[in-house]
């Protein structure tokens, strides 16, 4: 099984490169399942029902979220109606939407996607580690592939989550910093891991936003509004390949055979 995870899609440029490149990548690399983080799809802040639908129509099967999941108020009503649009599972009980989705991939295998958010340098929500335990317990034994999107600021918290879930899920991928890390590997118990997948959006700014505005804020410390940057638009992804014939991991899920970083650009 081959699963593509597309890093944080930022604004119109991010959506545009997905529109331009995703279908080709899926057919050339024989991808069975596409998951993407979409919490910055609406001008960098949140996602609207229309944009979620647009991304799903482009061939993304599950959209994960993060701290920006709640930015657009129209999405709060939409979340309970679109189970393929996730928000982090470890927000307080009673918040709209869900942090986990279970479906069937193109190759007929059942999969689950779990979305978590870190707490280091971020809002103090529920503990993502214990939440991972309780959510993973809910996944039925017929689910072969499990991916966790750990949306977090601190590399340490993401690395820790990778080790914590090694041997229990097929992949743990980090999102949120918008800067890809070069530490992709398969951990000893068969879990594919990367600290951050990087961003799908313009790289001639500061993590997707217009650099002048961000630099100005660093200089004067005043509140400011930021616009999406332009130029050097990249789609940063990882491709996780599973070992379908080998022994399952300790939880009975597929082990990863490989994780590969992929970068596509338009100028
Ligand atoms: Fe984020």
XYZ file of N, CA and C and ligand atoms in Angstrom:
802
model
N 0.848 -1.182 0.000
C 0.000 0.000 0.000
C 0.893 1.245 0.000
N 0.468 2.241 -0.792
C 1.280 3.457 -0.906
C 0.415 4.664 -0.544
N 0.856 5.391 0.474
C 0.067 6.490 1.018
C 0.859 7.783 0.907
N 0.216 8.796 0.346
C 0.850 10.109 0.210
C 0.284 11.036 1.273
N 1.172 11.687 2.020
C 0.733 12.727 2.946
C 1.260 14.059 2.428
N 0.336 14.987 2.184
C 0.685 16.302 1.639
C 0.758 17.300 2.797
N 1.915 17.976 2.916
C 2.125 18.931 4.016
C 1.216 20.142 3.911
N 1.063 20.828 5.011
C 0.139 21.947 5.227
C -0.097 22.804 3.969
N -1.320 22.771 3.467
C -1.689 23.516 2.254
C -2.034 24.950 2.646
N -1.246 25.906 2.139
C -1.401 27.306 2.542
C -1.995 28.143 1.405
N -3.200 28.645 1.641
C -3.828 29.628 0.768
C -4.002 29.185 -0.675
N -4.289 30.175 -1.526
C -4.543 29.901 -2.946
C -3.327 29.271 -3.638
N -2.090 29.739 -3.364
C -0.948 29.093 -4.033
C -0.820 27.614 -3.671
N -1.083 27.278 -2.431
C -1.025 25.880 -1.999
C -2.076 25.036 -2.692
N -3.281 25.581 -2.788
C -4.367 24.856 -3.464
C -4.071 24.693 -4.942
N -3.450 25.734 -5.514
C -3.144 25.716 -6.951
C -2.148 24.604 -7.297
N -1.112 24.443 -6.497
C -0.115 23.410 -6.827
C -0.704 22.014 -6.615
N -1.598 21.875 -5.648
C -2.284 20.585 -5.477
C -3.108 20.290 -6.736
N -3.791 21.311 -7.205
C -4.598 21.192 -8.420
C -3.720 20.801 -9.614
N -2.540 21.420 -9.703
C -1.641 21.194 -10.847
C -0.936 19.840 -10.802
N -0.544 19.372 -9.617
C 0.403 18.260 -9.550
C -0.121 16.968 -8.944
N -1.121 17.074 -8.071
C -1.483 15.887 -7.279
C -1.905 14.691 -8.140
N -2.755 14.938 -9.129
C -3.283 13.819 -9.924
C -2.147 13.053 -10.618
N -1.158 13.794 -11.141
C -0.015 13.152 -11.807
C 0.800 12.319 -10.821
N 1.046 12.877 -9.649
C 1.829 12.161 -8.639
C 1.103 10.874 -8.249
N -0.200 10.989 -8.053
C -0.996 9.823 -7.651
C -0.921 8.723 -8.705
N -0.990 9.108 -9.981
C -0.952 8.055 -11.000
C 0.474 7.559 -11.224
N 1.452 8.468 -11.233
C 2.835 8.025 -11.476
C 3.378 7.161 -10.346
N 3.030 7.504 -9.115
C 3.575 6.766 -7.969
C 2.593 5.712 -7.451
N 1.529 5.489 -8.157
C 0.516 4.474 -7.809
C 0.067 4.567 -6.348
N -0.446 5.748 -6.024
C -0.854 6.045 -4.647
C -2.258 5.471 -4.391
N -2.418 4.824 -3.244
C -3.713 4.242 -2.868
C -4.554 5.171 -2.005
N -3.888 6.108 -1.335
C -4.583 6.942 -0.353
C -3.836 8.265 -0.224
N -4.600 9.380 -0.215
C -3.985 10.708 -0.081
C -4.561 11.407 1.153
N -3.677 11.858 2.011
C -4.071 12.585 3.217
C -3.325 13.917 3.175
N -3.993 15.001 3.571
C -3.326 16.299 3.548
C -3.744 17.120 4.751
N -2.822 17.948 5.231
C -3.187 18.894 6.277
C -3.714 20.159 5.595
N -4.930 20.584 5.983
C -5.576 21.705 5.293
C -5.957 22.855 6.196
N -5.358 22.955 7.373
C -5.807 23.983 8.328
C -5.427 25.401 7.930
N -4.585 25.554 6.888
C -4.198 26.896 6.427
C -4.713 27.186 5.013
N -5.671 26.389 4.561
C -6.113 26.484 3.159
C -6.804 27.813 2.852
N -7.472 28.400 3.849
C -8.196 29.656 3.631
C -7.293 30.834 3.974
N -6.582 31.346 3.001
C -5.676 32.500 3.182
C -4.715 32.329 4.364
N -4.363 31.111 4.667
C -3.413 30.846 5.757
C -4.073 30.557 7.089
N -5.361 30.894 7.222
C -6.026 30.747 8.517
C -7.314 29.951 8.393
N -7.271 28.689 8.727
C -8.474 27.866 8.736
C -8.838 27.321 7.370
N -10.021 26.755 7.317
C -10.530 26.163 6.082
C -12.036 26.387 6.069
N -12.584 26.647 4.897
C -14.034 26.838 4.776
C -14.647 25.563 4.202
N -15.967 25.393 4.343
C -16.615 24.222 3.738
C -16.335 24.126 2.242
N -16.352 25.248 1.544
C -16.124 25.244 0.095
C -14.702 24.764 -0.230
N -13.736 25.227 0.538
C -12.345 24.832 0.266
C -12.102 23.370 0.644
N -12.749 22.917 1.707
C -12.618 21.502 2.081
C -13.152 20.638 0.941
N -14.309 21.037 0.408
C -14.909 20.296 -0.703
C -13.996 20.322 -1.922
N -13.394 21.484 -2.172
C -12.469 21.631 -3.304
C -11.287 20.658 -3.165
N -10.723 20.578 -1.973
C -9.569 19.685 -1.759
C -9.987 18.217 -1.874
N -11.160 17.892 -1.358
C -11.650 16.503 -1.467
C -11.877 16.150 -2.943
N -12.375 17.122 -3.708
C -12.617 16.885 -5.142
C -11.317 16.747 -5.934
N -10.214 17.284 -5.396
C -8.920 17.175 -6.082
C -8.252 15.826 -5.824
N -8.885 14.984 -5.031
C -8.331 13.648 -4.826
C -7.725 13.420 -3.451
N -7.916 14.372 -2.553
C -7.473 14.166 -1.166
C -8.594 13.417 -0.451
N -8.249 12.303 0.189
C -9.290 11.479 0.810
C -9.624 11.922 2.232
N -8.608 12.404 2.959
C -8.832 12.860 4.337
C -8.029 14.144 4.548
N -8.662 15.144 5.178
C -7.993 16.414 5.475
C -7.810 16.512 6.987
N -6.576 16.743 7.414
C -6.314 16.904 8.843
C -6.239 18.389 9.183
N -6.270 18.672 10.486
C -6.292 20.068 10.934
C -5.258 20.338 11.998
N -5.537 21.401 12.768
C -4.611 21.804 13.822
C -5.164 22.990 14.567
N -4.260 23.839 15.072
C -4.668 24.996 15.857
C -5.565 25.945 15.064
N -5.418 25.956 13.714
C -6.242 26.854 12.894
C -7.566 26.232 12.444
N -7.836 25.008 12.873
C -9.064 24.335 12.441
C -10.316 25.144 12.743
N -10.253 25.974 13.775
C -11.457 26.654 14.271
C -11.574 28.074 13.763
N -10.659 28.531 12.906
C -10.597 29.952 12.554
C -11.822 30.469 11.819
N -12.435 29.630 10.968
C -13.588 30.090 10.168
C -14.866 29.587 10.812
N -15.718 30.517 11.221
C -16.869 30.067 12.018
C -17.819 29.172 11.226
N -17.863 29.339 9.889
C -18.768 28.508 9.083
C -18.368 27.039 9.109
N -17.109 26.766 9.483
C -16.643 25.380 9.477
C -17.149 24.619 10.718
N -17.511 25.363 11.757
C -17.954 24.716 12.994
C -19.239 23.908 12.757
N -20.121 24.464 11.941
C -21.367 23.764 11.610
C -21.141 22.646 10.604
N -20.099 22.811 9.810
C -19.822 21.864 8.719
C -19.103 20.613 9.233
N -18.238 20.782 10.223
C -17.419 19.667 10.725
C -18.223 18.400 11.038
N -19.357 18.494 11.756
C -20.100 17.267 12.070
C -20.676 16.565 10.833
N -20.786 17.304 9.706
C -21.382 16.733 8.497
C -20.347 16.190 7.518
N -19.077 16.504 7.724
C -18.043 16.041 6.796
C -16.966 15.289 7.586
N -17.159 13.977 7.784
C -16.224 13.211 8.624
C -14.807 13.129 8.049
N -14.655 13.431 6.743
C -13.309 13.383 6.140
C -12.488 14.626 6.468
N -13.120 15.611 7.090
C -12.406 16.805 7.545
C -12.179 16.663 9.054
N -10.935 16.441 9.444
C -10.624 16.218 10.859
C -10.157 17.515 11.522
N -10.240 17.503 12.847
C -9.585 18.524 13.677
C -8.903 17.731 14.798
N -7.917 18.298 15.490
C -7.200 17.498 16.481
C -8.144 16.857 17.496
N -7.876 15.586 17.800
C -8.752 14.806 18.684
C -8.700 15.290 20.119
N -7.581 15.914 20.513
C -7.404 16.230 21.932
C -7.852 17.637 22.313
N -8.799 18.221 21.545
C -9.500 19.421 22.010
C -10.602 18.979 22.968
N -11.144 19.897 23.768
C -12.122 19.497 24.779
C -13.315 18.727 24.202
N -13.770 17.803 24.989
C -14.977 17.017 24.726
C -16.122 17.986 24.396
N -16.891 17.671 23.365
C -18.039 18.529 23.032
C -17.753 19.491 21.901
N -16.483 19.712 21.557
C -16.177 20.542 20.377
C -16.713 19.840 19.129
N -17.118 20.611 18.116
C -17.642 19.963 16.902
C -16.582 19.171 16.155
N -17.041 18.163 15.422
C -16.144 17.388 14.567
C -15.453 16.269 15.306
N -14.523 15.633 14.593
C -13.857 14.456 15.128
C -12.369 14.511 14.771
N -11.578 13.809 15.562
C -10.137 13.749 15.316
C -9.719 12.472 14.631
N -10.683 11.636 14.282
C -10.299 10.372 13.643
C -11.294 10.021 12.540
N -10.754 9.438 11.469
C -11.597 8.983 10.356
C -11.152 7.586 9.947
N -12.109 6.733 9.672
C -11.814 5.384 9.184
C -12.482 5.201 7.830
N -11.726 4.700 6.877
C -12.274 4.499 5.536
C -11.613 3.326 4.842
N -11.960 3.159 3.566
C -11.377 2.081 2.760
C -10.614 2.706 1.593
N -9.349 2.329 1.439
C -8.505 2.906 0.385
C -8.814 2.252 -0.951
N -8.218 2.841 -2.004
C -8.405 2.382 -3.379
C -8.091 0.905 -3.549
N -7.103 0.416 -2.796
C -6.686 -0.984 -2.918
C -7.546 -1.930 -2.079
N -8.600 -1.389 -1.456
C -9.520 -2.217 -0.683
C -9.155 -2.371 0.786
N -8.004 -1.802 1.180
C -7.596 -1.931 2.589
C -8.257 -0.857 3.440
N -8.609 -1.246 4.647
C -9.196 -0.282 5.575
C -8.091 0.518 6.260
N -8.357 1.789 6.471
C -7.354 2.657 7.092
C -8.009 3.567 8.122
N -7.169 4.104 9.000
C -7.629 5.122 9.945
C -6.611 6.249 9.970
N -7.123 7.470 10.105
C -6.262 8.649 10.254
C -6.627 9.305 11.579
N -5.621 9.549 12.399
C -5.823 10.203 13.697
C -5.058 11.519 13.701
N -5.734 12.578 14.102
C -5.153 13.917 14.149
C -4.992 14.341 15.609
N -3.762 14.687 15.986
C -3.473 15.138 17.344
C -2.783 16.498 17.279
N -2.805 17.215 18.393
C -2.071 18.482 18.447
C -1.197 18.531 19.689
N 0.005 19.065 19.532
C 0.940 19.183 20.649
C 0.550 20.299 21.602
N 1.251 20.336 22.743
C 0.965 21.344 23.759
C 2.150 22.242 24.081
N 3.327 21.874 23.571
C 4.509 22.685 23.880
C 4.494 23.932 22.987
N 4.547 25.120 23.582
C 4.431 26.414 22.876
C 3.096 26.530 22.130
N 2.075 25.836 22.616
C 0.756 25.892 21.972
C -0.319 25.933 23.059
N -1.586 26.048 22.638
C -2.707 26.074 23.589
C -2.684 24.826 24.470
N -3.000 25.005 25.736
C -2.960 23.883 26.679
C -4.241 23.056 26.595
N -4.293 22.215 25.596
C -5.445 21.321 25.428
C -5.140 19.990 26.118
N -5.966 18.959 25.856
C -5.764 17.674 26.523
C -4.462 17.025 26.061
N -3.958 16.127 26.879
C -2.695 15.446 26.618
C -2.796 14.566 25.362
N -1.990 14.875 24.336
C -2.111 14.094 23.090
C -1.638 12.639 23.231
N -0.784 12.363 24.202
C -0.250 10.997 24.363
C -1.330 10.060 24.899
N -1.994 10.481 25.979
C -3.081 9.651 26.503
C -4.255 9.605 25.523
N -4.458 10.716 24.816
C -5.541 10.739 23.820
C -5.245 9.738 22.704
N -3.974 9.654 22.312
C -3.589 8.677 21.284
C -3.960 7.271 21.759
N -3.637 6.953 23.018
C -3.973 5.623 23.567
C -5.462 5.343 23.441
N -6.284 6.295 23.907
C -7.723 6.020 23.940
C -8.322 5.981 22.540
N -7.818 6.817 21.633
C -8.359 6.808 20.264
C -7.942 5.536 19.525
N -6.691 5.119 19.685
C -6.211 3.924 18.964
C -6.967 2.678 19.420
N -7.382 2.683 20.691
C -8.162 1.557 21.208
C -9.487 1.371 20.477
N -10.011 2.477 19.943
C -11.317 2.430 19.270
C -11.234 1.827 17.872
N -10.021 1.722 17.321
C -9.884 1.253 15.930
C -10.049 -0.262 15.891
N -10.925 -0.711 15.007
C -11.235 -2.142 14.929
C -10.070 -2.921 14.291
N -10.067 -4.229 14.519
C -8.921 -5.045 14.103
C -8.810 -5.205 12.584
N -9.898 -4.911 11.855
C -9.823 -5.039 10.394
C -9.148 -3.844 9.720
N -8.777 -2.836 10.495
C -8.089 -1.670 9.931
C -6.604 -1.991 9.798
N -6.102 -1.950 8.543
C -4.730 -2.386 8.281
C -3.717 -1.263 8.462
N -4.117 -0.056 8.084
C -3.170 1.060 8.020
C -3.635 2.172 8.955
N -2.747 2.645 9.815
C -3.089 3.752 10.712
C -2.015 4.836 10.595
N -2.458 6.052 10.289
C -1.544 7.194 10.234
C -1.955 8.231 11.267
N -0.970 8.798 11.955
C -1.208 9.860 12.920
C -0.556 11.142 12.415
N -1.356 12.219 12.312
C -0.802 13.547 12.045
C -0.648 14.239 13.389
N 0.604 14.445 13.805
C 0.904 15.122 15.070
C 1.245 16.579 14.739
N 0.253 17.435 14.971
C 0.388 18.845 14.599
C 0.984 19.594 15.780
N 2.264 19.898 15.713
C 2.920 20.446 16.896
C 4.089 21.344 16.528
N 4.405 22.219 17.469
C 5.465 23.207 17.289
C 6.838 22.621 17.637
N 6.916 21.896 18.740
C 8.215 21.456 19.255
C 8.644 20.133 18.621
N 9.865 20.120 18.107
C 10.375 18.873 17.519
C 10.400 17.768 18.577
N 10.755 18.111 19.826
C 10.868 17.091 20.876
C 9.538 16.373 21.096
N 8.454 17.125 21.086
C 7.138 16.526 21.343
C 6.748 15.579 20.201
N 7.145 15.944 18.980
C 6.818 15.098 17.831
C 7.687 13.846 17.817
N 8.986 14.013 18.102
C 9.879 12.847 18.162
C 9.377 11.876 19.242
N 8.993 12.433 20.389
C 8.489 11.597 21.484
C 7.250 10.823 21.059
N 6.353 11.494 20.327
C 5.140 10.810 19.868
C 5.490 9.682 18.899
N 6.476 9.927 18.048
C 6.913 8.874 17.123
C 7.342 7.626 17.874
N 8.194 7.817 18.886
C 8.659 6.662 19.676
C 7.521 6.041 20.479
N 6.637 6.893 20.996
C 5.530 6.394 21.821
C 4.611 5.475 21.016
N 4.457 5.792 19.728
C 3.528 5.019 18.893
C 4.238 4.004 18.006
N 5.574 3.918 18.117
C 6.294 2.950 17.283
C 5.797 1.529 17.575
N 5.419 0.834 16.512
C 4.915 -0.528 16.664
C 3.419 -0.604 16.878
N 2.765 0.568 16.984
C 1.312 0.574 17.185
C 0.561 1.159 16.001
N 1.226 2.029 15.237
C 0.610 2.604 14.036
C 1.593 2.465 12.873
N 1.095 2.688 11.650
C 1.954 2.533 10.476
C 2.823 3.764 10.250
N 2.293 4.940 10.571
C 3.067 6.162 10.343
C 2.674 7.257 11.327
N 3.684 8.025 11.751
C 3.466 9.256 12.515
C 4.145 10.367 11.721
N 3.352 11.341 11.260
C 3.948 12.453 10.529
C 3.670 13.744 11.283
N 4.679 14.602 11.341
C 4.523 15.891 12.000
C 4.116 16.960 10.998
N 3.279 17.895 11.472
C 2.905 19.062 10.659
C 2.975 20.290 11.563
N 2.697 21.445 10.989
C 2.546 22.738 11.669
C 3.716 23.706 11.491
N 4.960 23.251 11.491
C 6.039 24.263 11.425
C 6.234 24.803 10.014
N 5.730 24.086 9.009
C 5.853 24.484 7.600
C 7.278 24.394 7.085
N 8.178 23.840 7.866
C 9.559 23.649 7.427
C 9.845 22.149 7.469
N 10.134 21.574 6.307
C 10.344 20.120 6.248
C 11.617 19.738 6.988
N 11.571 18.636 7.698
C 12.768 18.123 8.364
C 13.303 16.929 7.563
N 14.580 16.643 7.741
C 15.245 15.603 6.947
C 15.467 14.334 7.767
N 14.579 14.079 8.732
C 14.794 12.948 9.643
C 13.832 11.791 9.378
N 13.314 11.716 8.144
C 12.372 10.630 7.860
C 13.069 9.280 7.973
N 12.389 8.335 8.592
C 12.949 6.989 8.783
C 11.838 6.051 9.240
N 12.129 4.762 9.161
C 11.217 3.778 9.723
C 11.794 3.365 11.071
N 11.039 3.575 12.140
C 11.490 3.256 13.502
C 11.553 1.725 13.663
N 12.275 1.234 14.677
C 12.560 -0.211 14.775
C 11.330 -1.128 14.777
N 10.211 -0.651 15.318
C 9.015 -1.508 15.370
C 8.096 -1.297 14.165
N 8.620 -0.602 13.133
C 7.892 -0.553 11.864
C 7.045 0.676 11.612
N 7.193 1.715 12.436
C 6.422 2.939 12.230
C 7.238 3.957 11.435
N 6.691 4.394 10.297
C 7.341 5.450 9.511
C 7.192 6.758 10.256
N 8.253 7.572 10.245
C 8.237 8.795 11.040
C 8.942 9.944 10.328
N 8.367 11.149 10.453
C 9.084 12.385 10.089
C 8.607 13.481 11.031
N 9.524 14.343 11.454
C 9.170 15.399 12.404
C 8.286 16.462 11.765
N 8.589 16.863 10.525
C 7.669 17.766 9.834
C 7.733 17.545 8.327
N 6.560 17.424 7.742
C 6.450 17.155 6.298
C 6.791 18.407 5.496
N 6.639 19.593 6.117
C 6.843 20.846 5.397
C 5.538 21.350 4.824
N 5.653 22.371 3.997
C 4.470 23.120 3.567
C 4.178 22.938 2.083
N 2.888 23.059 1.759
C 2.451 23.127 0.367
C 1.966 24.548 0.158
N 2.845 25.369 -0.393
C 2.524 26.785 -0.542
C 3.752 27.559 -0.948
N 3.670 28.902 -0.875
C 4.752 29.758 -1.362
C 5.928 29.819 -0.374
N 7.129 29.617 -0.897
C 8.320 29.594 -0.043
C 9.154 30.873 -0.135
N 8.594 31.904 -0.813
C 9.341 33.159 -0.864
C 8.836 34.132 0.219
N 8.213 33.555 1.242
C 7.757 34.362 2.366
C 8.277 33.743 3.652
N 7.553 33.983 4.758
C 7.921 33.394 6.053
C 6.834 32.385 6.411
N 7.173 31.137 6.383
C 6.271 29.992 6.555
C 4.908 30.193 5.860
N 4.975 30.772 4.662
C 3.783 30.880 3.820
C 3.176 32.270 3.772
N 3.585 33.139 4.703
C 2.990 34.467 4.721
C 3.982 35.491 4.170
N 3.419 36.627 3.742
C 4.195 37.684 3.104
C 5.332 38.154 4.029
N 6.568 38.130 3.524
C 7.714 38.344 4.410
C 7.813 39.766 4.945
N 7.388 40.777 4.149
C 7.505 42.172 4.627
C 6.707 42.363 5.922
N 5.473 41.862 5.918
C 4.602 42.032 7.082
C 5.168 41.337 8.314
N 5.723 40.155 8.115
C 6.257 39.382 9.244
C 7.517 40.057 9.794
N 8.387 40.502 8.890
C 9.630 41.150 9.345
C 9.282 42.438 10.105
N 8.296 43.177 9.573
C 7.870 44.414 10.229
C 7.393 44.128 11.657
N 6.651 43.055 11.809
C 6.158 42.710 13.151
C 7.313 42.338 14.085
N 8.317 41.665 13.538
C 9.487 41.361 14.378
C 10.214 42.642 14.776
N 10.158 43.670 13.911
C 10.846 44.925 14.203
C 10.076 45.800 15.182
N 8.715 45.871 15.019
C 7.970 46.835 15.846
C 7.086 46.189 16.922
N 6.875 44.892 16.842
C 6.106 44.203 17.880
C 4.635 44.566 17.919
N 4.133 45.239 16.880
C 2.726 45.654 16.886
C 1.846 44.585 16.248
N 0.548 44.542 16.650
C -0.357 43.579 16.018
C -0.438 43.849 14.520
N -0.556 42.809 13.736
C -0.571 42.999 12.278
C -1.407 41.917 11.621
N -1.867 42.223 10.435
C -2.572 41.240 9.611
C -1.597 40.721 8.582
N -1.622 39.416 8.336
C -0.677 38.862 7.375
C -1.397 38.328 6.148
N -0.756 38.555 4.998
C -1.297 38.025 3.740
C -0.441 36.843 3.298
N -1.033 35.979 2.489
C -0.296 34.832 1.951
C 0.793 35.353 1.003
N 1.959 34.733 1.072
C 3.088 35.124 0.223
C 2.863 34.636 -1.203
N 3.839 34.923 -2.077
C 3.793 34.375 -3.435
C 5.211 33.950 -3.824
N 5.305 33.138 -4.847
C 6.610 32.732 -5.387
C 7.168 31.468 -4.780
N 7.905 30.724 -5.610
C 8.521 29.455 -5.219
C 7.504 28.541 -4.519
N 6.439 28.236 -5.245
C 5.384 27.404 -4.662
C 5.808 25.931 -4.722
N 5.825 25.316 -3.580
C 6.230 23.902 -3.481
C 5.106 23.075 -2.867
N 5.065 21.812 -3.270
C 4.194 20.838 -2.610
C 5.131 19.839 -1.928
N 5.210 19.920 -0.613
C 6.065 19.011 0.156
C 5.222 17.868 0.715
N 5.693 16.658 0.480
C 4.902 15.466 0.827
C 5.821 14.386 1.385
N 5.225 13.367 1.973
C 5.948 12.109 2.194
C 5.119 10.973 1.611
N 5.843 10.003 1.100
C 5.221 8.792 0.568
C 5.589 7.642 1.504
N 4.573 7.038 2.095
C 4.785 5.918 3.002
C 4.397 4.637 2.273
N 5.343 3.721 2.226
C 5.076 2.438 1.578
C 5.025 1.364 2.659
N 3.980 0.543 2.618
C 3.817 -0.465 3.666
C 4.355 -1.822 3.210
N 4.630 -2.660 4.195
C 5.084 -4.016 3.922
C 3.861 -4.925 4.027
N 3.206 -5.157 2.883
C 1.912 -5.856 2.903
C 2.032 -7.349 3.150
N 3.187 -7.920 2.869
C 3.353 -9.377 3.021
C 4.077 -9.756 4.307
N 4.728 -8.794 4.921
C 5.493 -9.081 6.143
C 4.591 -9.218 7.359
N 5.183 -9.521 8.515
C 4.381 -9.642 9.743
C 3.826 -8.286 10.170
N 2.626 -8.258 10.771
C 2.088 -6.989 11.250
C 2.843 -6.503 12.488
N 2.593 -5.270 12.883
C 3.219 -4.752 14.110
C 2.476 -5.291 15.342
N 2.897 -4.834 16.523
C 2.350 -5.366 17.781
C 0.840 -5.158 17.884
N 0.324 -4.151 17.193
C -1.114 -3.868 17.251
C -1.874 -4.531 16.106
N -1.173 -5.311 15.285
C -1.840 -5.997 14.179
C -2.001 -5.147 12.931
N -1.313 -4.007 12.868
C -1.396 -3.119 11.695
C -0.209 -3.362 10.771
N -0.327 -2.809 9.567
C 0.776 -2.901 8.617
C 1.999 -2.149 9.137
N 3.179 -2.738 8.903
C 4.422 -2.025 9.154
C 4.774 -1.210 7.914
N 5.503 -0.126 8.121
C 6.015 0.646 6.982
C 7.297 -0.005 6.492
N 7.470 0.001 5.160
C 8.715 -0.491 4.570
C 9.649 0.686 4.305
N 9.048 1.824 3.935
C 9.850 2.996 3.580
C 9.044 4.272 3.742
N 9.767 5.354 3.969
C 9.169 6.694 3.932
C 10.101 7.573 3.116
N 9.513 8.271 2.153
C 10.315 9.055 1.223
C 9.763 10.476 1.175
N 10.660 11.456 1.227
C 10.232 12.850 1.079
C 10.112 13.198 -0.391
N 9.044 13.907 -0.768
C 8.861 14.327 -2.164
C 8.611 15.823 -2.180
N 9.225 16.502 -3.141
C 9.005 17.941 -3.280
C 8.748 18.272 -4.743
N 7.651 18.957 -4.994
C 7.309 19.388 -6.357
C 7.228 20.907 -6.332
N 7.644 21.542 -7.418
C 7.587 23.013 -7.424
C 7.012 23.566 -8.722
N 6.404 24.744 -8.593
C 6.088 25.554 -9.770
C 6.601 26.946 -9.446
N 6.995 27.706 -10.457
C 7.531 29.035 -10.132
C 6.593 30.150 -10.585
Fe -0.755 24.854 12.659
